[in-house]
């Protein structure tokens, strides 16, 4: 990938200085302030020399519930997570997010971007849990935009007429295994492939790079 700042085939030029990072979290409920973060995965993206978007690096962690965290039984039934299973090799929120943030900051620097932006399916949910966990862990150098996101549910609704991740993937021609769904690593991988397909489809249709007279 070219690092020239005037090259349109760069992440910095394509996303207005934002560095897109695909995130998925599995949690103990819907309240980011009270409910446990149980699993998190993050995938960075890169562009080849022709400007096609693809997956780059990955990080994945099982996370130990923070002290006093609420965990709803219905959430565990939905995700199939057993927070007390020692085979999860769970780490605390600081360890997980510190490693993810370090990967992201490296990508921001290497791609001449200004800051990172979360890409997720129903992105407000994942964004809220990442921000709440970072605050609890007292991580000062949060690379993500405090409120802006790229939401693949919205983008898929526009491009494929589907807002559910599995159905959007099917429509886009991306294999989706329902048995692996609701695991952070698998859902992040599918979401990343879906986002890349949407961005690359727009390029194929002639929508990027934009030209002006």
C-alpha positions as a Markdown table, in Angstrom:
| # | Residue | x | y | z |
|---|---|---|---|---|
| 1 | Unk | 0.0 | 0.0 | 0.0 |
| 2 | Unk | 1.2 | 3.4 | -0.9 |
| 3 | Unk | 1.7 | 5.8 | 2.0 |
| 4 | Unk | 1.7 | 9.0 | -0.1 |
| 5 | Unk | -0.7 | 11.4 | 1.4 |
| 6 | Unk | -1.9 | 12.4 | -2.1 |
| 7 | Unk | -2.7 | 8.8 | -3.1 |
| 8 | Unk | -6.5 | 8.3 | -3.2 |
| 9 | Unk | -5.9 | 4.5 | -2.6 |
| 10 | Unk | -5.2 | 5.0 | 1.1 |
| 11 | Unk | -7.3 | 4.6 | 4.2 |
| 12 | Unk | -6.6 | 8.2 | 5.2 |
| 13 | Unk | -8.0 | 9.5 | 1.9 |
| 14 | Unk | -10.9 | 7.1 | 1.7 |
| 15 | Unk | -12.3 | 7.7 | 5.2 |
| 16 | Unk | -11.4 | 11.4 | 5.8 |
| 17 | Unk | -8.5 | 10.6 | 8.0 |
| 18 | Unk | -10.3 | 7.9 | 10.0 |
| 19 | Unk | -8.8 | 4.5 | 10.5 |
| 20 | Unk | -11.6 | 1.9 | 10.5 |
| 21 | Unk | -11.5 | -0.9 | 13.0 |
| 22 | Unk | -14.1 | -3.6 | 13.1 |
| 23 | Unk | -15.3 | -4.4 | 16.6 |
| 24 | Unk | -17.7 | -7.0 | 18.2 |
| 25 | Unk | -18.4 | -7.4 | 21.9 |
| 26 | Unk | -20.3 | -10.1 | 23.8 |
| 27 | Unk | -21.8 | -8.9 | 27.0 |
| 28 | Unk | -23.9 | -9.7 | 30.1 |
| 29 | Unk | -26.7 | -7.3 | 29.0 |
| 30 | Unk | -27.5 | -4.1 | 27.2 |
| 31 | Unk | -26.3 | -1.5 | 29.7 |
| 32 | Unk | -22.7 | -0.6 | 29.1 |
| 33 | Unk | -22.3 | 1.1 | 32.5 |
| 34 | Unk | -23.7 | -1.8 | 34.5 |
| 35 | Unk | -23.4 | -5.0 | 32.5 |
| 36 | Unk | -20.3 | -7.1 | 32.0 |
| 37 | Unk | -18.1 | -7.1 | 29.0 |
| 38 | Unk | -17.4 | -10.8 | 28.4 |
| 39 | Unk | -15.7 | -11.0 | 25.0 |
| 40 | Unk | -14.2 | -8.6 | 22.5 |
| 41 | Unk | -12.6 | -8.9 | 19.1 |
| 42 | Unk | -11.1 | -6.2 | 16.9 |
| 43 | Unk | -9.8 | -6.3 | 13.3 |
| 44 | Unk | -8.0 | -3.6 | 11.5 |
| 45 | Unk | -8.3 | -3.1 | 7.7 |
| 46 | Unk | -5.9 | -2.2 | 5.0 |
| 47 | Unk | -6.0 | -1.2 | 1.3 |
| 48 | Unk | -3.9 | -2.7 | -1.4 |
| 49 | Unk | -2.2 | -0.6 | -4.1 |
| 50 | Unk | -5.4 | -0.6 | -6.2 |
| 51 | Unk | -7.5 | 0.6 | -3.3 |
| 52 | Unk | -9.3 | -2.6 | -2.5 |
| 53 | Unk | -10.2 | -3.0 | 1.2 |
| 54 | Unk | -9.3 | -6.1 | 3.1 |
| 55 | Unk | -8.7 | -7.5 | 6.6 |
| 56 | Unk | -5.3 | -6.8 | 8.2 |
| 57 | Unk | -4.6 | -7.6 | 11.9 |
| 58 | Unk | -6.8 | -9.3 | 14.6 |
| 59 | Unk | -7.0 | -9.3 | 18.4 |
| 60 | Unk | -9.4 | -11.4 | 20.4 |
| 61 | Unk | -10.0 | -11.7 | 24.2 |
| 62 | Unk | -12.3 | -13.4 | 26.6 |
| 63 | Unk | -12.9 | -10.8 | 29.4 |
| 64 | Unk | -13.4 | -11.3 | 33.1 |
| 65 | Unk | -16.4 | -9.4 | 34.4 |
| 66 | Unk | -15.4 | -6.2 | 36.3 |
| 67 | Unk | -16.1 | -6.1 | 40.0 |
| 68 | Unk | -19.8 | -5.6 | 40.6 |
| 69 | Unk | -20.8 | -6.2 | 37.0 |
| 70 | Unk | -24.3 | -7.3 | 36.3 |
| 71 | Unk | -24.8 | -10.4 | 34.1 |
| 72 | Unk | -28.3 | -11.3 | 32.8 |
| 73 | Unk | -29.1 | -15.0 | 32.5 |
| 74 | Unk | -30.9 | -14.2 | 29.2 |
| 75 | Unk | -27.7 | -12.7 | 27.8 |
| 76 | Unk | -25.7 | -15.9 | 28.7 |
| 77 | Unk | -28.4 | -18.1 | 27.2 |
| 78 | Unk | -28.1 | -16.0 | 24.0 |
| 79 | Unk | -24.3 | -16.1 | 23.7 |
| 80 | Unk | -23.6 | -19.4 | 25.3 |
| 81 | Unk | -20.9 | -17.9 | 27.4 |
| 82 | Unk | -20.0 | -19.4 | 30.8 |
| 83 | Unk | -18.1 | -16.6 | 32.6 |
| 84 | Unk | -16.9 | -19.0 | 35.3 |
| 85 | Unk | -15.3 | -21.5 | 32.8 |
| 86 | Unk | -11.5 | -21.4 | 33.5 |
| 87 | Unk | -10.9 | -22.6 | 29.9 |
| 88 | Unk | -11.9 | -19.1 | 28.7 |
| 89 | Unk | -8.5 | -17.8 | 29.9 |
| 90 | Unk | -10.2 | -14.5 | 30.5 |
| 91 | Unk | -8.2 | -11.3 | 31.1 |
| 92 | Unk | -9.3 | -8.1 | 32.7 |
| 93 | Unk | -10.7 | -5.2 | 30.7 |
| 94 | Unk | -7.4 | -3.2 | 30.9 |
| 95 | Unk | -5.4 | -6.1 | 29.4 |
| 96 | Unk | -7.8 | -6.6 | 26.5 |
| 97 | Unk | -8.3 | -3.0 | 25.6 |
| 98 | Unk | -4.7 | -2.0 | 26.1 |
| 99 | Unk | -3.6 | -4.6 | 23.5 |
| 100 | Unk | -6.3 | -3.6 | 21.1 |
| 101 | Unk | -5.6 | 0.1 | 21.5 |
| 102 | Unk | -1.9 | -0.5 | 20.9 |
| 103 | Unk | -2.6 | -2.3 | 17.6 |
| 104 | Unk | -5.0 | 0.5 | 16.6 |
| 105 | Unk | -2.6 | 3.3 | 17.4 |
| 106 | Unk | 0.1 | 1.5 | 15.3 |
| 107 | Unk | -2.3 | 1.3 | 12.4 |
| 108 | Unk | -3.2 | 5.0 | 12.7 |
| 109 | Unk | 0.4 | 6.0 | 12.5 |
| 110 | Unk | 1.3 | 3.7 | 9.7 |
| 111 | Unk | -1.6 | 4.8 | 7.6 |
| 112 | Unk | -1.3 | 8.6 | 8.2 |
| 113 | Unk | -4.7 | 8.7 | 9.8 |
| 114 | Unk | -5.8 | 11.1 | 12.5 |
| 115 | Unk | -7.9 | 8.7 | 14.7 |
| 116 | Unk | -9.7 | 5.4 | 14.7 |
| 117 | Unk | -13.4 | 4.9 | 14.1 |
| 118 | Unk | -15.4 | 1.8 | 15.2 |
| 119 | Unk | -17.0 | -0.3 | 12.5 |
| 120 | Unk | -19.7 | -2.6 | 13.9 |
| 121 | Unk | -23.1 | -4.1 | 13.3 |
| 122 | Unk | -25.5 | -2.0 | 15.3 |
| 123 | Unk | -22.4 | 0.0 | 16.2 |
| 124 | Unk | -23.8 | 2.1 | 19.0 |
| 125 | Unk | -24.0 | -1.0 | 21.2 |
| 126 | Unk | -20.4 | -2.1 | 20.7 |
| 127 | Unk | -19.1 | 1.5 | 20.8 |
| 128 | Unk | -20.8 | 2.1 | 24.2 |
| 129 | Unk | -19.3 | -1.0 | 25.8 |
| 130 | Unk | -15.8 | -0.2 | 24.5 |
| 131 | Unk | -16.0 | 3.4 | 25.8 |
| 132 | Unk | -17.4 | 2.3 | 29.2 |
| 133 | Unk | -14.7 | -0.4 | 29.6 |
| 134 | Unk | -11.9 | 2.0 | 28.6 |
| 135 | Unk | -13.2 | 4.5 | 31.2 |
| 136 | Unk | -13.3 | 1.8 | 34.0 |
| 137 | Unk | -9.8 | 0.6 | 33.1 |
| 138 | Unk | -8.6 | 4.2 | 33.2 |
| 139 | Unk | -7.1 | 4.0 | 29.7 |
| 140 | Unk | -6.3 | 7.6 | 28.8 |
| 141 | Unk | -5.2 | 7.1 | 25.2 |
| 142 | Unk | -8.4 | 5.9 | 23.7 |
| 143 | Unk | -7.8 | 6.0 | 19.9 |
| 144 | Unk | -11.5 | 5.8 | 18.9 |
| 145 | Unk | -13.8 | 8.7 | 18.0 |
| 146 | Unk | -15.9 | 9.5 | 21.1 |
| 147 | Unk | -19.3 | 9.2 | 19.2 |
| 148 | Unk | -18.9 | 8.6 | 15.4 |
| 149 | Unk | -19.1 | 5.1 | 14.0 |
| 150 | Unk | -19.6 | 3.2 | 10.8 |
| 151 | Unk | -22.7 | 1.0 | 11.2 |
| 152 | Unk | -22.8 | -2.0 | 8.9 |
| 153 | Unk | -26.5 | -2.6 | 9.8 |
| 154 | Unk | -27.4 | 0.8 | 8.2 |
| 155 | Unk | -25.0 | 0.3 | 5.3 |
| 156 | Unk | -26.3 | -3.2 | 4.6 |
| 157 | Unk | -29.9 | -1.9 | 4.7 |
| 158 | Unk | -28.9 | 0.6 | 2.0 |
| 159 | Unk | -26.9 | -1.7 | -0.2 |
| 160 | Unk | -28.4 | -5.2 | 0.3 |
| 161 | Unk | -31.9 | -4.4 | 1.8 |
| 162 | Unk | -31.0 | -6.4 | 4.9 |
| 163 | Unk | -30.1 | -5.2 | 8.4 |
| 164 | Unk | -29.6 | -8.6 | 10.2 |
| 165 | Unk | -25.9 | -9.6 | 10.0 |
| 166 | Unk | -26.6 | -13.2 | 8.8 |
| 167 | Unk | -29.0 | -12.1 | 6.1 |
| 168 | Unk | -26.8 | -9.3 | 5.0 |
| 169 | Unk | -23.9 | -11.7 | 4.6 |
| 170 | Unk | -26.0 | -14.2 | 2.7 |
| 171 | Unk | -27.2 | -11.5 | 0.3 |
| 172 | Unk | -23.6 | -10.3 | -0.2 |
| 173 | Unk | -22.4 | -13.8 | -0.9 |
| 174 | Unk | -20.5 | -14.1 | 2.3 |
| 175 | Unk | -20.8 | -17.6 | 4.0 |
| 176 | Unk | -22.3 | -17.4 | 7.5 |
| 177 | Unk | -22.4 | -20.2 | 10.0 |
| 178 | Unk | -25.2 | -19.7 | 12.5 |
| 179 | Unk | -23.6 | -22.2 | 14.9 |
| 180 | Unk | -20.6 | -19.8 | 15.2 |
| 181 | Unk | -22.6 | -16.7 | 15.5 |
| 182 | Unk | -22.7 | -14.6 | 18.7 |
| 183 | Unk | -19.0 | -15.3 | 19.2 |
| 184 | Unk | -17.0 | -12.1 | 19.1 |
| 185 | Unk | -14.2 | -13.3 | 16.8 |
| 186 | Unk | -16.6 | -14.9 | 14.3 |
| 187 | Unk | -19.0 | -12.0 | 14.2 |
| 188 | Unk | -16.1 | -9.5 | 13.9 |
| 189 | Unk | -14.7 | -11.5 | 10.9 |
| 190 | Unk | -18.1 | -11.6 | 9.2 |
| 191 | Unk | -18.7 | -7.9 | 9.9 |
| 192 | Unk | -15.3 | -7.0 | 8.5 |
| 193 | Unk | -15.9 | -9.0 | 5.3 |
| 194 | Unk | -19.3 | -7.4 | 5.0 |
| 195 | Unk | -17.9 | -3.8 | 5.4 |
| 196 | Unk | -15.1 | -4.6 | 2.9 |
| 197 | Unk | -17.7 | -5.9 | 0.4 |
| 198 | Unk | -19.8 | -2.8 | 0.7 |
| 199 | Unk | -16.8 | -0.4 | 0.3 |
| 200 | Unk | -15.3 | -2.5 | -2.6 |
| 201 | Unk | -18.7 | -2.8 | -4.3 |
| 202 | Unk | -19.0 | 1.0 | -4.3 |
| 203 | Unk | -15.6 | 1.2 | -5.9 |
| 204 | Unk | -16.6 | -1.3 | -8.5 |
| 205 | Unk | -19.6 | 0.8 | -9.4 |
| 206 | Unk | -17.4 | 3.7 | -10.0 |
| 207 | Unk | -18.2 | 5.6 | -6.8 |
| 208 | Unk | -14.5 | 5.8 | -5.7 |
| 209 | Unk | -12.2 | 7.6 | -6.2 |
| 210 | Unk | -14.4 | 10.6 | -6.5 |
| 211 | Unk | -13.4 | 13.0 | -9.2 |
| 212 | Unk | -14.1 | 16.7 | -9.6 |
| 213 | Unk | -13.6 | 19.0 | -12.5 |
